[in-house]
CSV table of C-alpha atoms in Angstrom, one decimal:
chain,number,residue,atom,x,y,z
F,224,MET,CA,0.0,0.0,0.0
F,225,ARG,CA,1.3,3.4,-1.0
F,226,VAL,CA,0.5,6.3,1.4
F,227,LEU,CA,1.5,9.9,0.8
F,228,PHE,CA,1.8,12.3,3.7
F,229,ALA,CA,1.2,15.8,2.5
F,230,PRO,CA,0.2,18.2,5.3
F,231,ASP,CA,0.5,22.0,5.5
F,232,SER,CA,2.2,23.5,8.5
F,233,PHE,CA,0.4,23.7,11.8
F,234,LYS,CA,0.8,27.4,12.5
F,235,GLY,CA,2.7,28.2,15.6
F,236,THR,CA,3.4,24.6,16.5
F,237,ILE,CA,5.1,22.6,13.8
F,238,GLY,CA,6.2,23.1,10.2
F,239,SER,CA,4.9,21.0,7.4
F,240,VAL,CA,8.2,19.0,6.9
F,241,ASP,CA,8.2,17.9,10.5
F,242,ALA,CA,4.5,17.3,10.5
F,243,ALA,CA,4.7,15.0,7.5
F,244,THR,CA,7.6,13.1,9.1
F,245,ALA,CA,5.6,12.6,12.4
F,246,LEU,CA,2.5,11.4,10.6
F,247,MET,CA,4.6,8.9,8.6
F,248,GLU,CA,6.5,7.6,11.6
F,249,GLY,CA,3.2,7.1,13.5
F,250,TRP,CA,1.8,5.1,10.6
F,251,ALA,CA,5.0,3.1,10.1
F,252,SER,CA,4.9,2.0,13.8
F,253,VAL,CA,1.6,0.2,12.9
F,254,ARG,CA,2.1,-0.7,9.2
F,255,GLY,CA,5.8,-0.8,8.7
F,256,ASP,CA,5.7,-2.7,5.4
F,257,ASP,CA,3.6,0.0,3.6
F,258,ASP,CA,5.3,2.2,1.0
F,259,LEU,CA,5.3,5.6,2.8
F,260,VAL,CA,6.3,8.9,1.2
F,261,ALA,CA,6.6,12.2,3.0
F,262,MET,CA,5.6,15.0,0.6
F,263,PRO,CA,5.1,18.1,2.9
F,264,GLN,CA,3.2,21.0,1.3
F,265,ALA,CA,2.8,24.8,1.5
F,266,ASP,CA,0.4,27.3,0.1
F,267,GLY,CA,3.1,29.5,-1.5
F,268,GLY,CA,3.8,31.5,1.7
F,269,GLU,CA,6.2,31.0,4.6
F,270,GLY,CA,7.9,27.6,4.6
F,271,THR,CA,7.7,27.0,0.9
F,272,LEU,CA,11.5,26.8,0.5
F,273,ASP,CA,11.8,24.1,3.2
F,274,VAL,CA,9.0,22.1,1.6
F,275,LEU,CA,10.6,22.2,-1.9
F,276,ALA,CA,14.0,21.3,-0.5
F,277,ALA,CA,12.6,18.3,1.4
F,278,CYS,CA,10.8,17.0,-1.8
F,279,SER,CA,13.6,17.9,-4.2
F,280,PRO,CA,16.9,16.2,-3.3
F,281,ASP,CA,18.7,17.6,-6.3
F,282,SER,CA,17.9,21.2,-5.4
F,283,SER,CA,20.6,23.5,-4.0
F,284,TRP,CA,20.6,26.3,-1.4
F,285,SER,CA,22.2,29.7,-1.9
F,286,VAL,CA,22.4,32.8,0.3
F,287,ALA,CA,22.2,36.5,-0.5
F,288,SER,CA,24.3,38.2,2.2
F,289,SER,CA,23.5,41.5,3.8
F,290,VAL,CA,20.4,42.5,1.8
F,291,CYS,CA,18.1,45.2,3.1
F,292,GLY,CA,15.8,43.8,5.8
F,293,PRO,CA,12.3,45.0,6.3
F,294,ASP,CA,13.4,47.6,8.8
F,295,GLY,CA,16.6,48.6,7.0
F,296,ARG,CA,19.0,46.4,9.0
F,297,PRO,CA,21.0,43.9,6.8
F,298,VAL,CA,19.8,40.3,6.7
F,299,ASP,CA,21.0,37.1,5.0
F,300,ALA,CA,18.3,35.6,2.8
F,301,ARG,CA,18.3,32.1,1.4
F,302,TRP,CA,16.9,31.0,-2.0
F,303,LEU,CA,16.6,27.6,-3.6
F,304,THR,CA,17.6,26.5,-7.1
F,305,LEU,CA,15.6,23.4,-8.3
F,306,ALA,CA,17.1,20.7,-10.5
F,307,ASP,CA,15.7,22.3,-13.7
F,308,GLY,CA,17.4,25.6,-12.9
F,309,ARG,CA,14.3,27.5,-11.7
F,310,ALA,CA,15.1,29.7,-8.6
F,311,VAL,CA,12.5,29.9,-5.8
F,312,VAL,CA,12.6,33.0,-3.5
F,313,GLU,CA,10.6,33.4,-0.4
F,314,LEU,CA,9.7,37.0,0.7
F,315,ALA,CA,9.7,36.1,4.4
F,316,GLU,CA,13.5,35.4,4.1
F,317,SER,CA,14.3,39.0,3.4
F,318,SER,CA,11.2,41.1,4.1
F,319,GLY,CA,9.3,39.1,6.6
F,320,ILE,CA,7.5,40.4,9.6
F,321,ALA,CA,9.4,38.0,11.8
F,322,LEU,CA,12.6,39.9,11.0
F,323,MET,CA,11.2,43.2,12.5
F,324,GLU,CA,12.3,44.3,16.0
F,325,GLU,CA,9.0,46.2,16.2
F,326,LEU,CA,6.2,46.8,13.8
F,327,ASP,CA,6.6,49.8,11.5
F,328,PRO,CA,3.6,50.0,9.1
F,329,PHE,CA,4.9,53.0,7.2
F,330,GLY,CA,8.6,52.2,7.3
F,331,ALA,CA,8.8,48.5,6.5
F,332,THR,CA,10.1,47.8,3.0
F,333,THR,CA,10.4,45.0,0.4
F,334,ARG,CA,13.7,46.3,-1.0
F,335,GLY,CA,15.5,43.2,0.3
F,336,LEU,CA,13.2,40.9,-1.8
F,337,GLY,CA,14.2,42.8,-4.9
F,338,GLU,CA,17.9,42.5,-4.0
F,339,VAL,CA,17.5,38.7,-3.6
F,340,LEU,CA,15.8,38.5,-7.0
F,341,ARG,CA,18.7,40.4,-8.5
F,342,ALA,CA,21.2,38.2,-6.7
F,343,CYS,CA,19.8,34.8,-7.7
F,344,GLY,CA,20.7,35.6,-11.3
F,345,SER,CA,18.1,33.2,-12.8
F,346,ASP,CA,15.8,34.1,-15.6
F,347,ARG,CA,13.1,31.7,-14.3
F,348,VAL,CA,12.0,32.6,-10.8
F,349,SER,CA,9.1,31.8,-8.5
F,350,VAL,CA,8.4,34.1,-5.6
F,351,ALA,CA,6.6,32.8,-2.6
F,352,LEU,CA,4.7,35.6,-0.9
F,353,GLY,CA,3.6,35.5,2.7
F,354,GLY,CA,4.5,36.8,6.1
F,355,SER,CA,5.4,40.3,4.8
F,356,ALA,CA,6.1,43.2,7.2
F,357,SER,CA,5.2,46.0,4.8
F,358,THR,CA,2.4,47.6,2.8
F,359,ASP,CA,4.5,49.2,0.2
F,360,GLY,CA,2.9,47.9,-3.0
F,361,GLY,CA,6.2,46.4,-4.0
F,362,LEU,CA,7.9,49.8,-4.2
F,363,GLY,CA,11.0,48.4,-2.6
F,364,VAL,CA,11.2,45.6,-5.1
F,365,LEU,CA,10.9,48.0,-8.0
F,366,ARG,CA,13.6,50.2,-6.6
F,367,ALA,CA,16.0,47.3,-6.4
F,368,PHE,CA,15.5,46.8,-10.2
F,369,GLY,CA,16.4,50.4,-10.9
F,370,VAL,CA,13.0,52.1,-10.8
F,371,ARG,CA,13.0,55.6,-9.2
F,372,VAL,CA,10.0,56.8,-7.3
F,373,LEU,CA,9.9,60.6,-6.8
F,374,ASP,CA,7.9,63.0,-4.7
F,375,ALA,CA,6.4,66.3,-5.7
F,376,ASP,CA,9.8,68.0,-5.7
F,377,GLY,CA,11.5,65.3,-7.8
F,378,ALA,CA,13.4,63.8,-4.9
F,379,ASP,CA,13.5,60.1,-4.1
F,380,VAL,CA,10.8,59.0,-1.7
F,381,PRO,CA,11.5,57.2,1.6
F,382,GLU,CA,11.1,53.4,1.9
F,383,GLY,CA,7.9,51.6,2.7
F,384,ALA,CA,4.3,52.8,2.7
F,385,ALA,CA,5.6,56.3,3.6
F,386,GLY,CA,7.2,56.3,0.1
F,387,LEU,CA,3.8,55.4,-1.4
F,388,VAL,CA,2.2,58.3,0.4
F,389,ALA,CA,4.8,60.8,-0.9
F,390,ALA,CA,5.0,59.3,-4.4
F,391,ARG,CA,4.0,61.6,-7.3
F,392,SER,CA,5.9,60.2,-10.3
F,393,VAL,CA,7.8,57.1,-11.4
F,394,ASP,CA,11.0,57.0,-13.6
F,395,THR,CA,11.7,53.6,-15.3
F,396,SER,CA,14.7,54.6,-17.3
F,397,GLY,CA,17.0,52.6,-15.1
F,398,LEU,CA,14.8,49.5,-15.0
F,399,ALA,CA,16.9,46.4,-15.7
F,400,GLY,CA,17.5,42.8,-14.7
F,401,VAL,CA,13.9,41.6,-14.4
F,402,PRO,CA,13.6,37.8,-15.0
F,403,SER,CA,11.7,37.0,-18.2
F,404,ASP,CA,9.8,34.1,-16.5
F,405,LEU,CA,8.6,35.5,-13.1
F,406,GLU,CA,5.7,34.0,-11.2
F,407,VAL,CA,4.1,34.9,-7.9
F,408,LEU,CA,2.9,32.1,-5.6
F,409,THR,CA,0.0,33.1,-3.4
F,410,ASP,CA,-3.5,31.8,-2.5
F,411,THR,CA,-4.8,35.1,-1.2
F,412,ARG,CA,-7.6,36.7,-3.2
F,413,ALA,CA,-6.8,40.2,-1.9
F,414,VAL,CA,-6.7,42.9,-4.5
F,415,LEU,CA,-4.5,46.1,-4.4
F,416,PHE,CA,-6.9,48.5,-2.7
F,417,GLY,CA,-10.5,48.8,-1.5
F,418,THR,CA,-12.4,46.7,1.0
F,419,ASP,CA,-10.6,43.6,-0.1
F,420,GLY,CA,-7.3,45.4,-0.6
F,421,ALA,CA,-3.9,44.9,0.8
F,422,ALA,CA,-4.2,47.7,3.5
F,423,GLN,CA,-7.7,46.8,4.6
F,424,VAL,CA,-7.1,43.0,4.8
F,425,PHE,CA,-3.5,42.8,6.1
F,426,GLY,CA,-2.8,46.3,7.5
F,427,PRO,CA,-3.9,45.6,11.1
F,428,GLN,CA,-1.6,42.6,11.6
F,429,LYS,CA,1.3,44.9,10.6
F,430,GLY,CA,0.5,47.5,13.2
F,431,ALA,CA,-1.6,49.9,11.1
F,432,SER,CA,-4.4,51.8,12.8
F,433,ALA,CA,-7.8,52.5,11.1
F,434,HIS,CA,-6.5,56.0,10.1
F,435,ASP,CA,-3.2,54.4,8.8
F,436,ILE,CA,-5.2,52.0,6.7
F,437,ALA,CA,-7.2,54.7,5.0
F,438,VAL,CA,-4.1,56.6,4.1
F,439,MET,CA,-2.4,53.5,2.8
F,440,ASP,CA,-5.4,52.5,0.8
F,441,GLU,CA,-5.5,55.9,-1.0
F,442,ALA,CA,-1.7,55.7,-1.6
F,443,LEU,CA,-2.0,52.2,-3.1
F,444,GLU,CA,-4.7,53.4,-5.5
F,445,ARG,CA,-2.5,56.3,-6.6
F,446,TRP,CA,0.4,53.9,-6.9
F,447,ALA,CA,-1.5,51.9,-9.5
F,448,ARG,CA,-2.1,55.1,-11.6
F,449,LEU,CA,1.5,56.2,-11.3
F,450,LEU,CA,2.9,52.9,-12.5
F,451,ALA,CA,0.5,52.8,-15.4
F,452,GLU,CA,1.5,56.3,-16.4
F,453,ALA,CA,5.2,55.1,-16.4
F,454,GLY,CA,4.4,52.1,-18.6
F,455,LEU,CA,4.2,49.5,-15.9
F,456,SER,CA,0.5,48.7,-16.1
F,457,ALA,CA,-1.2,46.0,-14.1
F,458,ASP,CA,-4.8,45.3,-13.1
F,459,PRO,CA,-5.2,46.3,-9.4
F,460,SER,CA,-8.4,44.3,-9.2
F,461,LEU,CA,-6.7,41.0,-10.1
F,462,PRO,CA,-6.9,38.6,-7.2
F,463,GLY,CA,-3.6,38.2,-5.6
F,464,THR,CA,-2.2,41.6,-6.4
F,465,GLY,CA,-2.9,42.5,-2.7
F,466,ALA,CA,-0.7,39.7,-1.5
F,467,ALA,CA,2.2,40.7,0.9
F,468,GLY,CA,1.0,44.3,1.2
F,469,GLY,CA,0.6,44.8,-2.5
F,470,THR,CA,3.9,43.2,-3.4
F,471,GLY,CA,2.0,40.9,-5.7
F,472,PHE,CA,0.9,44.0,-7.7
F,473,GLY,CA,4.4,45.4,-7.9
F,474,LEU,CA,5.7,42.1,-9.3
F,475,VAL,CA,2.8,41.8,-11.8
F,476,ALA,CA,3.7,45.4,-13.0
F,477,LEU,CA,7.1,44.0,-13.7
F,478,GLY,CA,5.6,41.2,-15.9
F,479,ALA,CA,5.0,38.5,-13.3
F,480,ARG,CA,2.0,36.1,-13.5
F,481,ILE,CA,0.1,35.0,-10.4
F,482,ALA,CA,-0.1,31.3,-9.8
F,483,GLY,CA,-2.2,29.5,-7.1
F,484,GLY,CA,0.3,28.8,-4.3
F,485,ALA,CA,-0.9,25.4,-3.2
F,486,GLU,CA,-1.5,24.2,-6.7
F,487,ARG,CA,2.0,25.3,-7.9
F,488,VAL,CA,3.7,23.9,-4.9
F,489,SER,CA,2.0,20.6,-5.4
F,490,GLU,CA,3.4,20.6,-9.0
F,491,LEU,CA,6.9,21.6,-7.9
F,492,THR,CA,7.0,19.0,-5.1
F,493,GLY,CA,5.7,16.2,-7.3
F,494,LEU,CA,2.5,15.7,-5.3
F,495,ALA,CA,0.2,16.3,-8.3
F,496,ALA,CA,2.0,13.6,-10.3
F,497,ALA,CA,2.2,11.2,-7.4
F,498,VAL,CA,-1.5,11.2,-6.2
F,499,PRO,CA,-3.0,9.1,-9.0
F,500,SER,CA,-0.7,6.1,-8.1
F,501,ALA,CA,-1.3,6.4,-4.3
F,502,ASP,CA,-3.7,4.3,-2.3
F,503,LEU,CA,-4.3,7.0,0.4
F,504,VAL,CA,-3.3,10.6,1.0
F,505,VAL,CA,-3.0,12.1,4.5
F,506,THR,CA,-3.1,15.8,4.5
F,507,GLY,CA,-3.6,18.4,7.3
F,508,GLU,CA,-3.4,21.8,8.7
F,509,GLY,CA,-3.9,23.7,12.0
F,510,LYS,CA,-7.7,24.0,11.8
F,511,PHE,CA,-10.1,22.2,9.6
F,512,ASP,CA,-13.2,24.4,9.2
F,513,ARG,CA,-15.5,25.7,6.5
F,514,THR,CA,-12.8,27.9,5.0
F,515,SER,CA,-10.5,24.9,4.5
F,516,LEU,CA,-12.0,23.6,1.3
F,517,THR,CA,-12.2,27.0,-0.4
F,518,GLY,CA,-9.0,28.8,0.1
F,519,LYS,CA,-6.4,26.7,1.9
F,520,LEU,CA,-4.0,23.9,1.0
F,521,VAL,CA,-6.4,21.2,2.2
F,522,GLY,CA,-8.9,22.8,-0.2
F,523,HIS,CA,-6.5,22.0,-3.1
F,524,VAL,CA,-5.4,18.5,-2.0
F,525,VAL,CA,-8.9,17.1,-1.2
F,526,PRO,CA,-10.4,17.8,-4.7
F,527,MET,CA,-7.2,16.6,-6.4
F,528,CYS,CA,-7.5,13.3,-4.6
F,529,SER,CA,-11.2,13.1,-5.4
F,530,ASP,CA,-10.6,13.7,-9.1
F,531,ALA,CA,-8.0,10.9,-9.0
F,532,GLY,CA,-10.3,8.5,-7.1
F,533,VAL,CA,-7.8,8.3,-4.2
F,534,PRO,CA,-9.1,8.3,-0.6
F,535,VAL,CA,-7.9,11.2,1.6
F,536,VAL,CA,-7.8,11.8,5.3
F,537,VAL,CA,-7.4,15.2,7.0
F,538,VAL,CA,-5.4,15.6,10.3
F,539,ALA,CA,-6.0,18.9,11.9
F,540,GLY,CA,-5.1,20.6,15.2
F,541,ALA,CA,-8.8,21.2,15.6
F,542,VAL,CA,-11.8,20.1,13.5
F,543,ASP,CA,-14.7,22.6,13.4
F,544,MET,CA,-17.0,21.4,10.7
F,545,ASP,CA,-19.0,18.4,9.4
F,546,SER,CA,-17.6,17.2,6.1
F,547,ASP,CA,-17.6,14.3,3.7
F,548,VAL,CA,-13.9,14.2,4.3
F,549,PRO,CA,-12.7,11.9,7.2
F,550,ALA,CA,-10.8,14.0,9.8
F,551,VAL,CA,-8.6,13.4,12.8
F,552,SER,CA,-8.5,16.1,15.5
F,553,LEU,CA,-5.3,16.5,17.6
F,554,THR,CA,-7.2,18.5,20.1
F,555,ASP,CA,-9.5,15.6,20.7
F,556,LEU,CA,-6.7,13.1,20.8
F,557,ALA,CA,-4.8,15.1,23.3
F,558,GLY,CA,-7.8,16.1,25.4
F,559,GLY,CA,-7.4,19.8,24.9
F,560,VAL,CA,-5.9,22.5,22.8
F,561,ASP,CA,-3.1,23.3,25.1
F,562,ALA,CA,-2.0,19.7,25.4
F,563,ALA,CA,-2.1,19.3,21.6
F,564,MET,CA,-0.1,22.4,20.9
F,565,ALA,CA,2.5,21.5,23.7
F,566,ASP,CA,3.4,18.3,21.9
F,567,ALA,CA,2.2,18.6,18.3
F,568,ARG,CA,4.8,16.1,17.0
F,569,GLY,CA,3.7,13.5,19.5
F,570,TRP,CA,0.0,13.8,18.8
F,571,LEU,CA,0.7,13.9,15.0
F,572,MET,CA,2.5,10.5,15.5
F,573,GLU,CA,-0.6,9.3,17.4
F,574,ALA,CA,-2.8,10.5,14.6
F,575,GLY,CA,-0.7,8.5,12.1
F,576,ARG,CA,-1.1,5.5,14.3
F,577,ALA,CA,-4.8,5.9,14.5
F,578,ALA,CA,-5.1,6.3,10.8
F,579,ALA,CA,-3.0,3.1,10.2
F,580,ARG,CA,-5.0,1.1,12.7
F,581,SER,CA,-8.3,2.2,11.1
F,582,HIS,CA,-7.0,1.1,7.7
F,583,ALA,CA,-5.7,-2.2,9.1
F,584,ALA,CA,-9.1,-3.1,10.5
F,585,ALA,CA,-10.7,-3.8,7.2
F,586,ARG,CA,-10.1,-3.6,3.5
F,587,ARG,CA,-11.8,-0.3,2.9
F,588,PRO,CA,-9.7,2.8,3.6
F,589,TRP,CA,-11.6,4.4,6.4
F,590,HIS,CA,-14.0,3.3,9.2
F,591,SER,CA,-16.6,4.5,11.6
F,592,ALA,CA,-15.7,6.0,14.9
F,593,HIS,CA,-17.1,3.0,16.7
F,594,GLU,CA,-15.0,0.6,14.6
F,595,VAL,CA,-11.9,2.7,15.3
F,596,ALA,CA,-12.7,2.8,19.0
F,597,GLU,CA,-12.6,-1.0,19.1
F,598,LEU,CA,-9.0,-0.7,17.9
F,599,PHE,CA,-8.0,1.0,21.1
F,600,ASP,CA,-9.5,-1.7,23.4
F,601,GLY,CA,-7.1,-3.5,25.7
F,602,PRO,CA,-4.1,-2.4,27.8
F,603,ARG,CA,-3.0,1.3,27.4
F,604,ALA,CA,0.8,0.7,27.1
F,605,ASP,CA,1.0,3.4,24.5
F,606,PRO,CA,1.3,6.8,26.2
F,607,TRP,CA,-0.1,8.6,23.2
F,608,ARG,CA,-3.2,6.5,23.0
F,609,PRO,CA,-6.3,8.4,24.0
F,610,ASP,CA,-9.0,7.5,26.5
F,611,GLN,CA,-11.7,5.3,25.1
F,612,SER,CA,-14.3,8.0,25.7
F,613,ALA,CA,-12.4,10.4,23.4
F,614,VAL,CA,-12.1,8.2,20.4
F,615,ASP,CA,-15.6,8.6,19.1
F,616,ASP,CA,-15.0,12.3,18.5
F,617,VAL,CA,-11.5,11.8,17.0
F,618,ILE,CA,-12.2,10.1,13.7
F,619,VAL,CA,-15.3,11.1,11.8
F,620,ASP,CA,-16.6,8.9,9.1
F,621,PRO,CA,-19.5,10.7,7.3
F,622,TRP,CA,-20.5,7.5,5.5
F,623,GLN,CA,-21.4,5.9,8.8
F,624,ARG,CA,-23.6,8.7,10.2
């Protein structure tokens, strides 16, 4: 039996690479003769490089030293070159919010991302957006490629959203070095400005007040006009242009195309090609709820498996929906949220064991909660094994309701 383990990260507790390994180890402790493959996934945001490296043994790491960090301090940023020569760059490495000593909604910049793109030297580049610190519309990226952004007096504007506010004209005469095959990986549907725009959707988490957001939104709208007047036209209403504080828009203005993050990562990791020959796929995320099947990684993996006729199981930190997809809740296994988060790896291993026991009980790939409960009868020598009373809520089989 061939089983693929393809989870997303469990935010704040464990990355997707370690999550996939834990699930696989748990399964292997029950069904060690199965063909088990760890294929961790990402949605095109933070963690994408680690996922691709784990699934691409012929890839190679490089580092751009002392690029401009989001708050102006120098940082070292990695990028990955795949076996076919395509470079993959992750915004969070150079311009991520985790690199900030303190939030600075008007000063944070994406210049470092542009510097990494220049440094990688590849003409085929994928840019994973997510975890950004700024709302600068990609102004910093464009400056790294030689674009000048000027204020009303013809002077260069400051970095970050403050630069957008001051911007009154754009000079592209020095623009050079943009990769000819540039793609943006993101699954956000945010546009550049407006109710569903970069400032409105993501500004608060970057420290912006309600007044700040209104100022930024107006500046982003003007930014689209200024770039169009300079010959760098892009559609600000295109879903994904609002990703990473409008960085998606700035990259599209440079000629990039937007690709669905989860879908593209599944192609680059080989998951899309591997699913049809699998007997079961185990995916997962931090919380499995009604948004999971419409905009998250699980929402890509589940229909992909359905189309291929391959059973799929979701393992989540918490399950907050009724679905036709069998699901395992770490919170229910552990007896509470705090316990599950305190040892995510251990409970993911237990989830892998539970899934393997359920499959071993009969020929069909998934079983009712009562059938699974019977698998836990007997001595409790296994410290990760849940109390009998909790099992009925752990694994949900919609076909047995």
